Amino acid sequence: GGRTADGKWMPDLTMVPVPGRERKLPSTLFGFLDIYDSDILTVGNATQTPLPSGLELCSGVLPCALRIEGHGPSSVVQLPSGGGISCSSRSGCRRVALFHVTLQCTGAPSPDSPLRVAGAALHISETTLAGCSAHSQGGSVLGYDGAMVSVMRSRFVDSHSLQSGGAIAIAGATLDIRQSQFHNCTAQRRGGAVWASAWSASPVSSARPPVVTATTTLFEDCSASVGGALSVDGGLLEAICSKFY
């Protein structure tokens, strides 16, 4: 970078904070979505916004994050089969946050989980995910490779996986669920609502165990071949004041 007059080194890059903007989520999402880390995407009240194709975060060299905020259950983001959001730390994505919205899945089961995070954070607060299903693990959410998933005062309804984790599947990740509800979630293999397992990035690396905490959470009418509501393989499960029906 060079030196100042008194001989001190100067940095090559100067970071300038930019205030966030509130951006309305467009009625249709095709191509490039121009947002910045501090921006908030809002979903209007009593509106439905379709997400027709997969949204893979971070196309540039800087880290990125996505925040979608609505006005409650009537702020709906539709996810047809194949639609969804993918956030990987290897691509520079740090975080996805959903507040006060409804994610409504439609159509046939998607090839992959609608919400996927790898090595990044996913925060779901006062949000409903309804009607989602996937051929892969995690009918609604898949977190792996060190991902941190938190769910607060949210609902998963009619979520299904043709493998494991009817609503949420994690592998080598942490999952913290608080004051939430899972209703009619099913998996053909393990964990009708939640399935967790270890994760290894390669055959020679040590496996990372999962950690699952469920506090004051209701699991109702959830089923699977193994673990009607919760199934944790090789990790830690802590259920505090939660109910299973």
XYZ file of C-alpha atoms in Angstrom:
245
model
C 0.000 0.000 0.000
C 2.837 2.477 0.714
C 3.908 4.619 3.660
C 2.848 7.874 5.239
C 5.160 10.853 5.754
C 6.153 9.556 9.201
C 7.035 6.107 7.805
C 3.939 4.166 8.871
C 2.493 1.567 6.509
C -0.827 2.332 4.813
C -3.401 -0.426 4.090
C -4.213 -1.370 0.512
C -7.964 -1.412 1.163
C -10.076 1.057 3.108
C -13.519 -0.127 4.261
C -16.263 2.493 4.131
C -19.538 1.656 5.944
C -22.619 2.031 3.751
C -26.063 2.475 5.349
C -28.579 -0.245 4.544
C -31.527 0.168 2.225
C -35.006 -1.286 2.442
C -35.738 -2.995 -0.855
C -39.056 -4.515 -1.858
C -38.828 -8.095 -3.048
C -39.798 -7.914 -6.749
C -42.990 -9.599 -7.891
C -40.909 -11.943 -10.067
C -37.316 -13.017 -9.534
C -35.297 -13.705 -12.657
C -31.585 -13.189 -13.195
C -29.458 -10.972 -10.948
C -30.761 -9.542 -7.676
C -28.724 -6.452 -6.727
C -28.595 -6.185 -2.937
C -25.967 -5.501 -0.298
C -25.277 -7.046 3.108
C -27.069 -4.359 5.100
C -30.117 -4.240 2.806
C -33.461 -5.661 3.909
C -35.738 -7.297 1.349
C -39.340 -6.720 2.352
C -42.415 -8.712 1.328
C -45.571 -6.642 1.209
C -48.615 -7.343 3.334
C -51.196 -9.597 1.628
C -48.849 -10.225 -1.313
C -47.506 -13.387 -2.948
C -44.062 -13.353 -4.548
C -43.022 -16.413 -6.582
C -39.441 -17.659 -6.543
C -39.524 -19.730 -9.752
C -35.915 -20.904 -9.774
C -33.093 -21.502 -7.344
C -31.472 -18.412 -5.834
C -27.770 -19.058 -5.201
C -26.236 -16.326 -3.087
C -22.975 -14.462 -3.762
C -21.801 -13.868 -7.296
C -18.989 -11.467 -6.390
C -15.765 -11.662 -4.384
C -17.070 -10.087 -1.161
C -19.027 -11.933 1.554
C -22.786 -11.563 1.314
C -25.907 -12.124 3.375
C -29.648 -12.161 2.691
C -32.433 -10.856 4.935
C -36.097 -11.188 3.951
C -38.670 -9.505 6.172
C -42.447 -9.468 5.885
C -45.491 -8.327 7.798
C -46.710 -11.706 9.032
C -48.483 -14.785 7.583
C -50.028 -12.778 4.739
C -46.583 -11.910 3.349
C -46.013 -14.976 1.173
C -43.016 -16.129 -0.857
C -44.026 -18.974 -3.164
C -41.527 -21.740 -3.906
C -42.552 -23.917 -6.865
C -40.754 -27.231 -7.303
C -37.060 -26.465 -7.804
C -37.281 -22.991 -6.255
C -35.272 -22.167 -3.169
C -32.309 -20.393 -1.595
C -28.755 -21.744 -1.350
C -26.059 -20.190 0.868
C -22.540 -21.657 1.057
C -19.623 -20.182 2.970
C -17.323 -21.507 0.243
C -18.993 -19.010 -2.119
C -18.738 -16.172 0.395
C -22.260 -16.404 1.797
C -22.419 -15.743 5.531
C -26.065 -15.658 6.555
C -29.714 -15.984 5.523
C -32.406 -14.533 7.788
C -36.187 -14.800 7.429
C -38.553 -12.706 9.561
C -42.379 -12.591 9.635
C -42.997 -14.312 6.287
C -44.658 -17.445 4.937
C -42.730 -19.680 2.557
C -45.310 -21.675 0.623
C -44.041 -24.592 -1.472
C -46.136 -25.831 -4.385
C -45.935 -28.604 -6.955
C -43.994 -31.866 -6.934
C -41.168 -32.550 -4.450
C -38.029 -30.545 -5.236
C -34.771 -32.337 -6.049
C -33.084 -30.509 -3.141
C -34.193 -28.897 0.087
C -35.732 -25.443 -0.526
C -33.422 -23.768 2.043
C -29.802 -24.959 1.988
C -26.897 -23.602 4.038
C -23.331 -24.950 4.137
C -20.931 -23.503 6.701
C -23.157 -20.432 7.062
C -25.940 -19.252 9.382
C -29.683 -19.570 8.823
C -32.067 -17.735 11.144
C -35.819 -18.311 10.886
C -38.003 -16.160 13.133
C -41.816 -15.931 13.327
C -42.000 -17.581 9.926
C -44.130 -20.390 8.499
C -42.840 -22.977 6.020
C -45.748 -24.876 4.506
C -46.148 -27.696 2.012
C -42.447 -28.199 1.281
C -41.050 -31.569 0.208
C -37.772 -32.808 -1.237
C -36.219 -35.931 -2.713
C -33.121 -35.192 -0.619
C -32.660 -34.894 3.137
C -34.539 -31.994 4.667
C -38.028 -31.411 3.333
C -37.739 -27.681 4.109
C -34.226 -27.008 5.440
C -30.801 -28.606 4.995
C -27.773 -27.380 6.963
C -24.356 -29.021 6.810
C -20.581 -28.601 7.028
C -20.593 -26.396 10.134
C -23.843 -24.557 9.410
C -25.654 -22.850 12.298
C -29.443 -23.066 12.052
C -31.730 -21.293 14.518
C -35.530 -21.423 14.545
C -37.543 -19.090 16.786
C -41.346 -18.977 17.156
C -41.874 -20.533 13.724
C -44.028 -23.276 12.185
C -43.296 -26.165 9.807
C -46.495 -27.581 8.336
C -46.931 -30.519 5.914
C -43.205 -30.873 5.285
C -41.913 -34.150 3.840
C -38.647 -35.798 2.796
C -38.296 -38.876 0.632
C -35.153 -39.602 2.646
C -34.520 -38.271 6.193
C -35.515 -35.117 8.040
C -39.113 -34.394 7.109
C -38.752 -30.688 7.938
C -35.093 -30.115 8.852
C -31.941 -32.135 8.240
C -28.491 -31.185 9.501
C -25.124 -32.876 9.025
C -22.156 -31.732 11.091
C -24.079 -28.607 12.051
C -25.888 -27.029 15.007
C -29.657 -26.604 15.275
C -31.385 -24.527 17.942
C -35.213 -24.623 17.960
C -37.227 -22.488 20.378
C -40.969 -21.987 20.874
C -41.824 -23.509 17.499
C -44.249 -26.063 16.035
C -43.924 -29.012 13.653
C -47.184 -30.408 12.319
C -47.659 -33.354 9.937
C -44.009 -33.711 8.988
C -42.840 -37.074 7.619
C -39.728 -38.811 6.313
C -39.394 -42.186 4.654
C -36.242 -43.018 6.609
C -35.274 -41.153 9.803
C -36.587 -38.163 11.712
C -40.151 -37.266 10.800
C -39.507 -33.641 11.794
C -35.735 -33.407 12.395
C -32.804 -35.635 11.472
C -29.192 -34.962 12.407
C -25.961 -36.785 11.588
C -22.216 -36.256 11.507
C -20.460 -34.699 8.507
C -17.042 -35.253 7.016
C -15.739 -33.053 4.215
C -13.591 -35.902 2.894
C -13.014 -39.604 3.616
C -9.757 -38.825 5.440
C -11.020 -35.964 7.647
C -12.648 -36.479 11.032
C -16.427 -36.309 11.187
C -18.085 -33.264 12.763
C -20.933 -34.317 15.136
C -24.296 -32.527 15.114
C -25.824 -30.657 18.054
C -29.614 -30.285 18.332
C -31.532 -28.321 20.985
C -35.346 -28.151 21.052
C -36.828 -25.873 23.713
C -40.569 -25.408 24.356
C -41.391 -26.871 20.961
C -44.417 -28.896 19.839
C -44.080 -31.927 17.527
C -47.490 -33.134 16.367
C -48.406 -35.941 13.937
C -44.824 -36.420 12.732
C -43.662 -39.852 11.577
C -40.764 -41.769 10.023
C -39.459 -45.336 9.838
C -36.994 -44.428 12.643
C -37.542 -41.502 15.029
C -41.104 -40.296 14.667
C -40.212 -36.685 15.479
C -36.453 -36.501 16.130
C -33.559 -38.713 15.100
C -29.952 -37.864 15.955
C -27.108 -40.117 14.798
C -23.764 -39.728 16.549
C -24.414 -36.341 18.103
C -26.042 -34.456 20.979
C -29.804 -33.960 21.438
C -31.298 -31.821 24.185
C -35.100 -31.506 24.368
C -36.254 -29.014 27.018
C -39.949 -28.647 27.870
C -40.939 -29.891 24.419
C -44.006 -31.989 23.634
C -44.405 -34.916 21.248
C -47.792 -36.167 20.040
